[in-house]
Every structure is written in C-alpha cells, then in structure tokens.
Coordinates of C-alpha atoms in Angstrom, one line a residue:
M229 CA -25.9 40.2 -67.5
F230 CA -27.6 36.8 -67.7
K231 CA -29.6 36.1 -71.0
K232 CA -32.5 33.5 -71.3
I233 CA -32.0 31.0 -73.8
A234 CA -34.5 28.3 -73.0
E235 CA -37.4 27.6 -70.5
G236 CA -39.7 24.8 -69.9
D237 CA -40.8 22.0 -67.6
V238 CA -38.8 19.2 -65.9
Y239 CA -41.9 17.9 -64.5
V240 CA -45.7 18.8 -64.3
N241 CA -48.6 17.2 -62.5
D242 CA -52.1 18.1 -61.6
T243 CA -52.3 16.1 -58.3
L244 CA -48.9 15.5 -56.5
A245 CA -46.8 18.7 -55.2
A246 CA -43.3 18.9 -56.3
A247 CA -40.5 20.5 -53.9
G248 CA -36.9 21.1 -53.7
P249 CA -35.5 20.6 -57.2
R250 CA -31.7 20.1 -57.2
L251 CA -29.2 19.5 -60.0
A252 CA -26.1 17.4 -60.6
T253 CA -24.2 16.2 -63.3
L254 CA -22.5 12.8 -64.5
P255 CA -19.1 12.4 -66.0
D256 CA -20.5 12.1 -69.4
G257 CA -22.4 15.3 -69.1
T258 CA -25.9 13.8 -68.3
L259 CA -27.9 16.1 -66.1
V260 CA -29.7 14.8 -63.1
C261 CA -32.4 16.9 -61.4
S262 CA -33.9 15.5 -58.0
F263 CA -37.2 16.7 -56.6
N264 CA -39.5 15.6 -53.9
L265 CA -43.0 14.5 -54.4
H266 CA -45.8 14.6 -51.8
R267 CA -49.7 14.7 -51.8
A268 CA -49.9 18.4 -50.9
G269 CA -48.0 21.5 -49.5
G270 CA -47.1 20.6 -45.9
S271 CA -48.0 16.9 -46.0
N272 CA -45.4 14.5 -44.4
D273 CA -45.0 12.0 -47.2
F274 CA -42.1 13.2 -49.1
Y275 CA -40.2 10.8 -51.6
P276 CA -37.3 11.9 -53.7
V277 CA -37.4 11.2 -57.4
V278 CA -34.9 11.9 -60.3
A279 CA -35.1 12.8 -63.9
Y280 CA -32.3 12.9 -66.6
S281 CA -31.4 15.1 -69.5
K282 CA -28.5 15.4 -72.1
D283 CA -29.2 19.1 -72.7
G284 CA -31.0 20.5 -69.7
E285 CA -34.2 21.0 -71.8
N286 CA -35.5 17.6 -72.7
W287 CA -36.2 15.5 -69.6
S288 CA -36.9 11.9 -68.9
Q289 CA -39.9 10.7 -66.9
S290 CA -39.1 10.8 -63.1
K291 CA -38.5 7.7 -61.1
P292 CA -38.4 7.3 -57.3
V293 CA -34.8 7.1 -55.7
W294 CA -35.9 4.5 -53.2
P295 CA -39.3 3.1 -54.3
E296 CA -39.3 0.5 -51.3
L297 CA -39.7 3.6 -48.9
V298 CA -42.6 5.4 -50.7
N299 CA -45.3 5.9 -48.3
K300 CA -43.4 4.2 -45.5
E301 CA -40.9 6.9 -44.5
S302 CA -40.9 10.6 -45.4
I303 CA -37.6 11.7 -47.0
F304 CA -36.8 15.2 -48.4
A305 CA -33.5 14.7 -50.2
S306 CA -31.3 16.6 -52.7
V307 CA -28.7 15.5 -55.2
R308 CA -25.2 17.1 -55.6
T309 CA -22.2 16.3 -57.7
T310 CA -19.3 15.0 -55.8
A311 CA -15.8 16.4 -56.4
D312 CA -14.7 12.8 -57.9
G313 CA -17.7 12.7 -60.3
R314 CA -20.3 10.7 -58.3
V315 CA -23.7 11.9 -57.0
S316 CA -24.6 12.4 -53.3
I317 CA -28.1 12.6 -52.1
A318 CA -28.9 13.9 -48.7
G319 CA -31.6 15.7 -46.7
Q320 CA -34.0 15.3 -43.8
W321 CA -35.8 12.0 -42.7
F322 CA -39.2 12.0 -41.0
P323 CA -41.2 9.2 -39.6
I324 CA -44.7 9.0 -40.8
H325 CA -46.9 8.9 -37.7
E326 CA -50.4 9.0 -39.6
F327 CA -51.0 9.2 -43.1
G328 CA -52.2 12.6 -44.3
E329 CA -50.4 14.4 -41.3
S330 CA -48.4 17.6 -41.8
F331 CA -44.5 17.7 -41.2
W332 CA -45.1 21.3 -39.9
S333 CA -46.9 22.8 -36.9
G334 CA -47.6 26.6 -37.0
E335 CA -48.3 26.6 -33.4
V336 CA -44.8 25.8 -32.4
S337 CA -43.1 27.0 -35.7
G338 CA -41.4 23.6 -36.0
M339 CA -41.4 20.1 -37.4
W340 CA -41.7 16.5 -36.2
E341 CA -38.4 15.3 -34.6
N342 CA -36.4 13.8 -37.5
C343 CA -32.8 12.8 -38.5
L344 CA -30.6 13.4 -41.5
A345 CA -30.4 11.0 -44.7
A346 CA -27.3 10.4 -46.6
A347 CA -26.1 8.2 -49.6
I348 CA -23.6 8.4 -52.5
S349 CA -24.4 6.7 -55.8
E350 CA -21.4 5.7 -57.9
D351 CA -23.2 6.2 -61.3
G352 CA -26.1 8.7 -60.5
I353 CA -28.7 6.2 -61.5
N354 CA -28.6 3.5 -58.9
F355 CA -28.8 4.7 -55.4
P356 CA -27.9 2.7 -52.2
P357 CA -30.3 2.8 -49.3
P358 CA -30.1 5.9 -47.3
Q359 CA -28.1 6.2 -44.1
R360 CA -29.7 7.7 -41.0
V361 CA -27.4 10.3 -39.4
E362 CA -28.8 11.1 -35.9
L363 CA -28.8 14.7 -34.9
P364 CA -26.1 15.6 -32.4
F365 CA -28.3 18.1 -30.6
Y366 CA -32.1 17.9 -29.7
G367 CA -34.3 19.6 -32.3
S368 CA -35.4 18.9 -35.7
A369 CA -33.3 19.6 -38.8
E370 CA -33.9 21.6 -41.7
Q371 CA -31.5 20.4 -44.3
P372 CA -32.5 21.5 -48.0
G373 CA -28.9 21.7 -49.4
G374 CA -27.7 18.1 -49.7
M375 CA -24.2 16.9 -49.0
L376 CA -20.9 18.4 -50.0
V377 CA -18.2 15.7 -50.9
D378 CA -14.6 16.6 -51.4
E379 CA -11.9 15.0 -53.4
D380 CA -10.6 13.2 -50.3
G381 CA -14.1 11.8 -49.6
T382 CA -14.9 14.2 -46.8
M383 CA -18.7 14.3 -46.4
T384 CA -20.1 17.6 -45.0
M385 CA -23.8 18.5 -44.3
I386 CA -25.2 21.5 -42.5
Y387 CA -28.7 22.2 -41.0
A388 CA -30.7 24.7 -39.2
P389 CA -32.1 23.4 -35.9
Y390 CA -35.8 23.9 -35.6
P391 CA -38.3 23.5 -32.7
T392 CA -40.1 20.0 -32.5
I393 CA -43.7 19.2 -32.3
E394 CA -43.1 16.9 -29.6
Q395 CA -41.2 19.5 -27.6
R396 CA -39.5 17.0 -25.3
Q397 CA -36.6 19.4 -24.7
P398 CA -35.7 23.0 -25.7
T399 CA -34.1 23.4 -29.0
D400 CA -31.1 26.0 -29.6
T401 CA -32.1 27.7 -32.8
C402 CA -29.6 30.4 -32.6
Q403 CA -26.9 28.4 -34.4
L404 CA -26.2 26.3 -37.5
V405 CA -24.9 22.8 -37.2
M406 CA -22.3 21.2 -39.4
V407 CA -21.7 17.4 -39.3
R408 CA -18.8 15.9 -41.0
S409 CA -17.5 12.4 -41.7
T410 CA -14.0 11.3 -43.0
D411 CA -14.7 7.6 -42.9
G412 CA -17.3 7.2 -45.5
G413 CA -20.1 7.9 -43.1
K414 CA -19.3 5.4 -40.2
T415 CA -18.9 8.3 -37.9
W416 CA -19.9 12.0 -37.9
T417 CA -18.5 14.9 -35.9
P418 CA -20.6 17.8 -35.1
T419 CA -19.7 21.5 -35.0
A420 CA -22.0 24.2 -33.9
F421 CA -21.3 27.8 -35.4
A422 CA -22.9 31.0 -36.6
K423 CA -24.2 31.4 -32.9
Q424 CA -26.2 34.5 -32.6
P425 CA -28.5 36.1 -29.7
A426 CA -32.0 35.4 -29.4
P427 CA -34.7 35.5 -31.1
C428 CA -32.9 33.8 -33.9
Q429 CA -34.0 31.1 -36.3
Y430 CA -31.8 30.2 -39.4
G431 CA -33.5 28.8 -42.4
E432 CA -32.5 27.3 -46.0
S433 CA -28.9 27.1 -45.3
W434 CA -26.4 25.8 -48.0
I435 CA -22.6 25.1 -48.0
V436 CA -20.2 25.0 -50.9
R437 CA -16.5 25.0 -51.5
L438 CA -15.3 28.1 -53.6
S439 CA -12.8 27.5 -56.4
D440 CA -10.1 29.0 -54.0
G441 CA -10.7 26.6 -51.3
R442 CA -12.9 28.5 -49.0
L443 CA -16.1 27.1 -47.6
M444 CA -19.1 29.4 -48.0
V445 CA -22.5 29.0 -46.3
S446 CA -25.6 31.1 -47.3
T447 CA -28.6 31.3 -44.9
W448 CA -31.2 33.8 -43.8
Q449 CA -33.3 34.7 -40.4
N450 CA -36.9 33.9 -40.6
K451 CA -37.4 35.5 -37.2
D452 CA -36.8 38.8 -38.9
E453 CA -38.2 39.1 -42.4
Q454 CA -36.7 42.5 -42.8
A455 CA -33.1 41.2 -42.4
P456 CA -31.1 40.6 -45.4
D457 CA -29.8 37.2 -46.5
Q458 CA -26.5 36.3 -44.9
Y459 CA -23.3 34.5 -45.8
L460 CA -20.3 33.0 -43.7
L461 CA -16.9 32.2 -44.9
S462 CA -14.2 29.7 -43.6
S463 CA -10.5 29.7 -44.7
D464 CA -9.5 26.8 -42.5
D465 CA -11.6 24.0 -43.8
G466 CA -14.6 24.6 -41.3
K467 CA -12.6 24.9 -38.1
T468 CA -13.8 28.5 -37.9
F469 CA -16.4 30.6 -39.8
S470 CA -16.3 34.3 -40.1
G471 CA -19.7 36.1 -40.3
P472 CA -22.5 36.1 -40.8
F473 CA -22.3 38.9 -43.2
A474 CA -25.2 40.5 -44.9
M475 CA -26.0 40.0 -48.6
P476 CA -27.6 43.0 -50.3
F477 CA -31.0 41.4 -50.7
R478 CA -34.0 39.7 -48.8
G479 CA -34.4 36.5 -50.5
Q480 CA -36.3 34.0 -48.1
T481 CA -34.3 31.2 -49.7
T482 CA -30.9 31.0 -51.2
A483 CA -28.8 28.3 -53.0
L484 CA -25.2 28.5 -54.0
E485 CA -23.1 27.2 -57.0
T486 CA -19.3 27.6 -57.1
W487 CA -17.9 29.3 -60.2
K488 CA -14.4 30.4 -61.3
D489 CA -11.9 32.7 -59.7
G490 CA -13.5 32.6 -56.3
T491 CA -17.0 33.6 -57.5
V492 CA -20.3 32.2 -56.6
L493 CA -23.7 32.2 -58.1
V494 CA -26.6 32.8 -55.6
V495 CA -30.0 32.0 -56.8
Y496 CA -32.8 33.2 -54.6
N497 CA -36.6 33.8 -54.2
Q498 CA -37.9 37.4 -54.2
R499 CA -41.4 37.8 -52.7
K500 CA -40.7 41.1 -51.1
E501 CA -39.8 43.4 -54.0
E502 CA -40.8 43.8 -57.5
P503 CA -40.4 41.9 -59.9
T504 CA -41.2 39.0 -57.8
G505 CA -39.9 35.6 -58.8
V506 CA -36.4 34.0 -58.8
W507 CA -33.3 36.2 -59.0
L508 CA -29.7 35.2 -59.7
A509 CA -26.7 37.0 -58.5
L510 CA -22.9 36.7 -59.2
A511 CA -20.6 37.9 -56.5
K512 CA -16.9 37.4 -55.2
P513 CA -17.5 37.4 -51.5
D514 CA -14.9 38.1 -48.8
E515 CA -15.0 39.4 -45.2
D516 CA -15.1 42.9 -46.4
G517 CA -18.2 42.6 -48.5
F518 CA -20.3 40.5 -50.9
H519 CA -18.9 42.4 -54.0
M520 CA -21.8 41.7 -56.3
M521 CA -21.1 41.6 -60.0
E522 CA -24.7 40.8 -61.4
N523 CA -28.0 40.6 -59.9
Q524 CA -31.3 40.3 -62.0
P525 CA -34.6 38.5 -62.2
V526 CA -34.4 35.1 -64.2
W527 CA -38.0 33.9 -63.8
Q528 CA -40.9 36.1 -63.0
T529 CA -44.4 35.8 -61.8
L530 CA -47.2 37.8 -60.8
T531 CA -48.5 35.2 -58.3
T532 CA -46.4 35.3 -55.2
T533 CA -48.9 32.9 -53.3
Q534 CA -51.7 30.7 -54.4
S535 CA -54.4 32.7 -52.3
G536 CA -52.9 36.2 -52.7
S537 CA -51.9 36.3 -49.0
S538 CA -48.9 38.3 -47.9
G539 CA -46.3 35.8 -48.5
E540 CA -44.7 36.0 -45.0
F541 CA -42.8 33.0 -43.8
D542 CA -45.4 31.5 -41.8
E543 CA -47.6 31.2 -44.7
F544 CA -45.0 29.2 -46.6
I545 CA -47.4 26.2 -47.3
D546 CA -49.4 28.8 -49.6
F547 CA -46.3 29.9 -51.6
A548 CA -46.8 29.6 -55.4
F549 CA -43.1 29.0 -56.2
G550 CA -39.8 28.5 -54.3
E551 CA -36.7 26.5 -53.6
P552 CA -34.6 27.5 -56.7
H553 CA -31.3 25.7 -57.3
V554 CA -28.5 26.6 -60.0
M555 CA -25.7 24.7 -61.7
V556 CA -23.1 25.7 -64.3
L557 CA -22.9 23.3 -67.2
A558 CA -19.8 22.2 -69.0
D559 CA -20.2 24.8 -71.7
E560 CA -20.7 27.6 -69.0
T561 CA -24.4 27.9 -69.7
I562 CA -26.4 28.3 -66.5
L563 CA -29.4 26.0 -65.5
V564 CA -31.8 27.3 -62.8
T565 CA -34.7 25.1 -61.4
L566 CA -37.6 25.8 -59.2
W567 CA -41.0 24.5 -58.1
Y568 CA -44.3 26.2 -59.0
R569 CA -48.0 25.8 -58.4
H570 CA -50.3 27.8 -60.6
N571 CA -53.7 27.3 -62.2
G572 CA -54.1 23.8 -60.9
K573 CA -50.5 22.8 -62.1
K574 CA -47.9 21.6 -60.0
G575 CA -44.4 21.3 -61.3
I576 CA -40.7 21.9 -61.7
R577 CA -39.7 24.5 -64.1
Y578 CA -36.1 25.1 -65.6
V579 CA -34.6 28.2 -67.0
K580 CA -31.4 28.0 -69.2
L581 CA -29.2 31.0 -69.3
R582 CA -25.9 32.4 -70.6
R583 CA -24.0 35.1 -69.1
E584 CA -23.0 38.0 -71.6

C-alpha cells in the first residue's frame, strides 16, 4: 500500500488558474515542477512556469519558462526528465486570436487549430525557445504528456486529434498520432495508431518506456464515459502497438511513471466512484492483462466540481481538481502533483508517499 508522508502546496494563488503540473528531476536530485498559468478555466492564454525543490516539500517561487511569450502565444507544456539527465518540455501551442477568448468550443467539442511545441534544456533551469512542430494530419492536438527522450536522443510525442473550431476540414479522431525525431528535432516522422471505429475520441494520452524496453501508452475515451481507461503496448519500439486493452478503472485522466521490473505507476482522477479524488495504481501490464498490484486513493476531496455539477467531460472547465502526475524519487519515495480550485484558491498540490 501507499502511505502518505507529506502534503502541501507547490503553488497557490487567488487570481490565476494553474493547470497541468508535471515533474522532472535534475542530476543533482533537484526536482522541477512545471505547470501552466492562465486567467481562468478555458482561457486561451496559457504560459508554462517552473518551480524547484530539493525535497519535494519546500518549493521555490515559480518563474515563466519563456517570459518573452507571455500573453503573446498560448503554450501548454510539460517537463519530463530525459534518459541522459536533461529536461524536455513539450506540449500544445495555440495562437491568441483575441485576448480573453477560450481555447475550447463546446459546440464543436474541439479547440483552435494548433501545433506542438518542443524544447530540451541542458540544465533544467535555462530553456531554449520552443520549436514549432506542425501536425501531420488536419485537426488540433491535445498533448498533455510532454516528450519522451531516449538515451540515443530519439524524441517522441503522442497526441489525440481533436476537431477544430475553424472546421476547415474533417478531423479523424478515431486514432492516436505519434511523431518522432531522430535528428534532434529537425524532422519528424508521424505514425497513426490505435485506430478504432467511430464514434471515438481519445483524450489525455501518455507514453513512457518501461524498464524492460517496451513502450506503454495510456488513454481514455471521452465519447463513452462508461468505458474504462485503456493502455497499449509496443515491443518493437513503436513500429506496432497492441491494444487498446482495458484498465480496471474509469479515471478521465491518467499519467504514467516507469518503475522497476517492468512495472508502471498509473495516477488518475476519480470523479465517478467514491472516494473521489486522485488515485494511484501499480501494475505490471502485458497483453494478457493489467495485473494490478496496488490501487488506492492518495488525495481525497468532497468537491468534484466547483459548482456541484455532474462532472461529465463536457463540463471540464468546472472541475475542481485534475491532471495528476507522479514521479519516483531517488530514495523510492513517490511524489504526486495535481491542480485544485477550492474556496477561491487556485493552486498546485503535492502529496509525498512511500510504498509499504
């Protein structure tokens, strides 16, 4: 089981909303938490910031990653530790058409046309300007999971295609898309996978490399909120994926962290079943099953949404918490982060755990 040993705030504010907290670590053990600030839920003015900690409990004041782009471009980005000890940051990049607009349209269940953003920092403190990575297929990209960078420098991102507000062309939402670069981001090769029959809409998709070398993807279907979360596996470095296979829960959002012996930590939101909050599972997945070893709530709340509404996906702007991430520290303690909005406060929460 997972035992809580500390809990607190990485960031708290009463004006700006915070979203998408993600964790990385530097070679000296310093922890990096990135998250994205914007005026309010749904507003198209994201800008990523980073905060630092030596112990996962005491955090520095946050600073913008790209201060020159604040209020000029809308970028939602996530840090990840690269296999060679650097820090990647990647996500989705929107133009700002009019200050105060939303990035989301409920009418079309989609977003403004966008592209991907990617960069790698040598020290995790100074970040080069982001690179635009154009989408290989028409649509907008939902890309919450950052960028996987392997020891040989291969850069991999996956995204879920969404309909666009502009609707200049149809969008194929019945697939996930992987883009990969082996030349430092000069060129990107696309692969569409996980194709399913309509109606289909993937969301909140992540990719990690397990300790045994396999690639694992987690995702969920927001066209069917009764469907379980799903995972896919690749034993040939992404040439093919098996699945999707069902996870034994419905989480609305998942994030992955590789652990030892081919196991994986899966952190997810639970808005459908009690107790509501953020849950953490440990599993050893293969093509025959998820093989869950642990599954328990690690942060609980009585407030699923800010207004008390149903908490269905189309009300996501009203959610009171979300987008958890998890990372295993050098001493094998486990750090979970999430955003929350409650009693006028908007912030990033951390929970520090140990497996017993």
